Amino acid sequence: MAKALGVGGVFFKSRNPQALMAWYQAHLGFPGESTDYASFFPAAMPAGSCTTFSPFKDTTGYFAPSKREFMFNLVVDNLDEALAQVVAGGAELVGDPQTFDYGRFGWFMDPDGNKIELWQPAVAPG
């Protein structure tokens, strides 16, 4: 049986795709090889991180205040700095950062009104 090996992309509509990509490049350090997309490679992910595929119930409030039916999660190396950078870029923070055994999380609304979750994985014991 063939198996899925990971998430190959996140694709979505935007009123101004190149402006939104430029915002992410300027405020979260997205790779700048193109004004149309950013490529992330597994070797660049910190230890203890992964890509999660998780459907939510259609009644969830977890994506609020976004009106969208999706939410992105981005792995970051420094949650506090990343949140400061997006605020400097005009983003609105949503709630307070939270800490769990597997890492720290924070949320913001991007210029297109998408709720974005940032995850700084916990340092793997070693």
PDB file of C-alpha atoms in Angstrom:
ATOM      1  CA  MET A   1       0.000   0.000   0.000  1.00  0.00           C
ATOM      2  CA  ALA A   2       1.280   3.478  -0.856  1.00  0.00           C
ATOM      3  CA  LYS A   3       1.604   5.820   2.136  1.00  0.00           C
ATOM      4  CA  ALA A   4       1.602   9.565   2.615  1.00  0.00           C
ATOM      5  CA  LEU A   5       5.025  10.742   3.777  1.00  0.00           C
ATOM      6  CA  GLY A   6       4.266  14.287   4.834  1.00  0.00           C
ATOM      7  CA  VAL A   7       2.620  17.549   3.886  1.00  0.00           C
ATOM      8  CA  GLY A   8       3.834  18.734   0.508  1.00  0.00           C
ATOM      9  CA  GLY A   9       2.259  22.168   0.625  1.00  0.00           C
ATOM     10  CA  VAL A  10      -0.343  24.509   2.013  1.00  0.00           C
ATOM     11  CA  PHE A  11      -2.259  26.273  -0.734  1.00  0.00           C
ATOM     12  CA  PHE A  12      -4.899  28.951  -0.228  1.00  0.00           C
ATOM     13  CA  LYS A  13      -6.468  31.974  -1.877  1.00  0.00           C
ATOM     14  CA  SER A  14      -5.438  35.560  -1.164  1.00  0.00           C
ATOM     15  CA  ARG A  15      -6.648  38.941  -2.418  1.00  0.00           C
ATOM     16  CA  ASN A  16      -3.001  39.877  -3.100  1.00  0.00           C
ATOM     17  CA  PRO A  17      -0.789  36.762  -3.023  1.00  0.00           C
ATOM     18  CA  GLN A  18       2.528  38.494  -3.714  1.00  0.00           C
ATOM     19  CA  ALA A  19       1.952  41.158  -1.057  1.00  0.00           C
ATOM     20  CA  LEU A  20       1.031  38.498   1.509  1.00  0.00           C
ATOM     21  CA  MET A  21       4.132  36.433   0.604  1.00  0.00           C
ATOM     22  CA  ALA A  22       6.288  39.560   0.940  1.00  0.00           C
ATOM     23  CA  TRP A  23       4.761  40.175   4.399  1.00  0.00           C
ATOM     24  CA  TYR A  24       5.682  36.643   5.543  1.00  0.00           C
ATOM     25  CA  GLN A  25       9.186  37.024   4.101  1.00  0.00           C
ATOM     26  CA  ALA A  26       9.673  40.345   5.906  1.00  0.00           C
ATOM     27  CA  HIS A  27       8.156  39.424   9.269  1.00  0.00           C
ATOM     28  CA  LEU A  28       8.775  35.680   9.704  1.00  0.00           C
ATOM     29  CA  GLY A  29      11.877  35.171   7.573  1.00  0.00           C
ATOM     30  CA  PHE A  30      10.225  32.964   4.960  1.00  0.00           C
ATOM     31  CA  PRO A  31      12.714  31.893   2.264  1.00  0.00           C
ATOM     32  CA  GLY A  32      12.868  34.516  -0.463  1.00  0.00           C
ATOM     33  CA  GLU A  33      13.545  32.364  -3.530  1.00  0.00           C
ATOM     34  CA  SER A  34      10.238  33.506  -5.046  1.00  0.00           C
ATOM     35  CA  THR A  35       7.500  36.075  -4.628  1.00  0.00           C
ATOM     36  CA  ASP A  36       4.977  33.279  -5.245  1.00  0.00           C
ATOM     37  CA  TYR A  37       5.951  30.555  -2.725  1.00  0.00           C
ATOM     38  CA  ALA A  38       8.353  29.478   0.029  1.00  0.00           C
ATOM     39  CA  SER A  39       9.933  26.035   0.322  1.00  0.00           C
ATOM     40  CA  PHE A  40      10.774  24.517   3.702  1.00  0.00           C
ATOM     41  CA  PHE A  41      12.870  21.369   3.961  1.00  0.00           C
ATOM     42  CA  PRO A  42      12.683  18.802   6.790  1.00  0.00           C
ATOM     43  CA  ALA A  43      16.358  19.239   7.734  1.00  0.00           C
ATOM     44  CA  ALA A  44      15.603  22.853   8.696  1.00  0.00           C
ATOM     45  CA  MET A  45      13.009  21.804  11.283  1.00  0.00           C
ATOM     46  CA  PRO A  46      14.171  21.727  14.914  1.00  0.00           C
ATOM     47  CA  ALA A  47      14.443  18.464  16.822  1.00  0.00           C
ATOM     48  CA  GLY A  48      11.113  17.451  18.302  1.00  0.00           C
ATOM     49  CA  SER A  49       9.043  19.174  15.625  1.00  0.00           C
ATOM     50  CA  CYS A  50       6.807  17.578  13.035  1.00  0.00           C
ATOM     51  CA  THR A  51       4.066  18.401  10.572  1.00  0.00           C
ATOM     52  CA  THR A  52       0.617  17.560  11.917  1.00  0.00           C
ATOM     53  CA  PHE A  53      -2.426  16.806   9.772  1.00  0.00           C
ATOM     54  CA  SER A  54      -5.551  17.146  11.922  1.00  0.00           C
ATOM     55  CA  PRO A  55      -9.168  17.659  10.878  1.00  0.00           C
ATOM     56  CA  PHE A  56     -11.197  19.578  13.469  1.00  0.00           C
ATOM     57  CA  LYS A  57     -14.935  19.312  14.086  1.00  0.00           C
ATOM     58  CA  ASP A  58     -16.835  21.816  11.975  1.00  0.00           C
ATOM     59  CA  THR A  59     -18.188  23.399  15.179  1.00  0.00           C
ATOM     60  CA  THR A  60     -14.751  24.253  16.623  1.00  0.00           C
ATOM     61  CA  GLY A  61     -14.066  27.752  17.858  1.00  0.00           C
ATOM     62  CA  TYR A  62     -10.294  27.147  17.810  1.00  0.00           C
ATOM     63  CA  PHE A  63      -9.803  29.087  14.545  1.00  0.00           C
ATOM     64  CA  ALA A  64     -11.675  32.178  15.854  1.00  0.00           C
ATOM     65  CA  PRO A  65     -11.631  35.075  15.384  1.00  0.00           C
ATOM     66  CA  SER A  66     -10.813  34.082  11.779  1.00  0.00           C
ATOM     67  CA  LYS A  67     -13.855  33.388   9.627  1.00  0.00           C
ATOM     68  CA  ARG A  68     -11.818  30.886   7.580  1.00  0.00           C
ATOM     69  CA  GLU A  69     -12.251  27.134   7.736  1.00  0.00           C
ATOM     70  CA  PHE A  70      -8.517  26.561   8.147  1.00  0.00           C
ATOM     71  CA  MET A  71      -5.589  27.656  10.278  1.00  0.00           C
ATOM     72  CA  PHE A  72      -1.868  27.323   9.585  1.00  0.00           C
ATOM     73  CA  ASN A  73       0.682  26.202  12.165  1.00  0.00           C
ATOM     74  CA  LEU A  74       4.253  27.386  11.585  1.00  0.00           C
ATOM     75  CA  VAL A  75       7.239  26.024  13.502  1.00  0.00           C
ATOM     76  CA  VAL A  76       9.485  28.841  14.789  1.00  0.00           C
ATOM     77  CA  ASP A  77      12.833  28.888  16.567  1.00  0.00           C
ATOM     78  CA  ASN A  78      11.904  31.694  18.980  1.00  0.00           C
ATOM     79  CA  LEU A  79       8.230  32.259  19.734  1.00  0.00           C
ATOM     80  CA  ASP A  80       8.619  35.563  21.576  1.00  0.00           C
ATOM     81  CA  GLU A  81      10.733  37.120  18.811  1.00  0.00           C
ATOM     82  CA  ALA A  82       8.428  35.795  16.092  1.00  0.00           C
ATOM     83  CA  LEU A  83       5.356  37.265  17.800  1.00  0.00           C
ATOM     84  CA  ALA A  84       7.136  40.618  18.219  1.00  0.00           C
ATOM     85  CA  GLN A  85       8.077  40.592  14.526  1.00  0.00           C
ATOM     86  CA  VAL A  86       4.537  39.977  13.294  1.00  0.00           C
ATOM     87  CA  VAL A  87       3.169  42.658  15.614  1.00  0.00           C
ATOM     88  CA  ALA A  88       5.781  45.065  14.209  1.00  0.00           C
ATOM     89  CA  GLY A  89       4.398  44.137  10.793  1.00  0.00           C
ATOM     90  CA  GLY A  90       0.861  45.088  11.807  1.00  0.00           C
ATOM     91  CA  ALA A  91      -0.497  41.682  12.859  1.00  0.00           C
ATOM     92  CA  GLU A  92      -2.970  41.366  15.716  1.00  0.00           C
ATOM     93  CA  LEU A  93      -2.134  38.852  18.442  1.00  0.00           C
ATOM     94  CA  VAL A  94      -4.892  36.432  19.437  1.00  0.00           C
ATOM     95  CA  GLY A  95      -4.809  35.355  23.084  1.00  0.00           C
ATOM     96  CA  ASP A  96      -1.737  34.800  25.224  1.00  0.00           C
ATOM     97  CA  PRO A  97       1.082  32.358  24.474  1.00  0.00           C
ATOM     98  CA  GLN A  98       0.630  28.942  26.077  1.00  0.00           C
ATOM     99  CA  THR A  99       3.188  26.354  27.178  1.00  0.00           C
ATOM    100  CA  PHE A 100       2.788  22.573  27.065  1.00  0.00           C
ATOM    101  CA  ASP A 101       5.186  19.644  27.479  1.00  0.00           C
ATOM    102  CA  TYR A 102       5.733  19.593  23.707  1.00  0.00           C
ATOM    103  CA  GLY A 103       6.365  23.335  23.270  1.00  0.00           C
ATOM    104  CA  ARG A 104       5.049  26.870  23.317  1.00  0.00           C
ATOM    105  CA  PHE A 105       2.290  28.297  21.133  1.00  0.00           C
ATOM    106  CA  GLY A 106       1.141  31.771  20.129  1.00  0.00           C
ATOM    107  CA  TRP A 107      -1.428  33.044  17.616  1.00  0.00           C
ATOM    108  CA  PHE A 108      -1.965  36.047  15.367  1.00  0.00           C
ATOM    109  CA  MET A 109      -4.148  37.242  12.502  1.00  0.00           C
ATOM    110  CA  ASP A 110      -2.223  37.849   9.260  1.00  0.00           C
ATOM    111  CA  PRO A 111      -3.000  40.734   6.855  1.00  0.00           C
ATOM    112  CA  ASP A 112      -5.568  38.560   5.026  1.00  0.00           C
ATOM    113  CA  GLY A 113      -7.465  37.659   8.208  1.00  0.00           C
ATOM    114  CA  ASN A 114      -6.042  34.130   8.550  1.00  0.00           C
ATOM    115  CA  LYS A 115      -5.426  32.911  12.085  1.00  0.00           C
ATOM    116  CA  ILE A 116      -1.858  31.616  12.299  1.00  0.00           C
ATOM    117  CA  GLU A 117      -0.531  29.420  15.090  1.00  0.00           C
ATOM    118  CA  LEU A 118       3.191  29.581  15.860  1.00  0.00           C
ATOM    119  CA  TRP A 119       4.849  26.621  17.590  1.00  0.00           C
ATOM    120  CA  GLN A 120       8.238  26.601  19.255  1.00  0.00           C
ATOM    121  CA  PRO A 121       8.870  22.909  19.978  1.00  0.00           C
ATOM    122  CA  ALA A 122      10.148  21.941  23.411  1.00  0.00           C
ATOM    123  CA  VAL A 123      13.834  21.157  23.444  1.00  0.00           C
ATOM    124  CA  ALA A 124      14.232  17.418  23.147  1.00  0.00           C
ATOM    125  CA  PRO A 125      15.799  15.917  26.291  1.00  0.00           C
ATOM    126  CA  GLY A 126      19.337  14.834  25.750  1.00  0.00           C
TER     127      GLY A 126
END
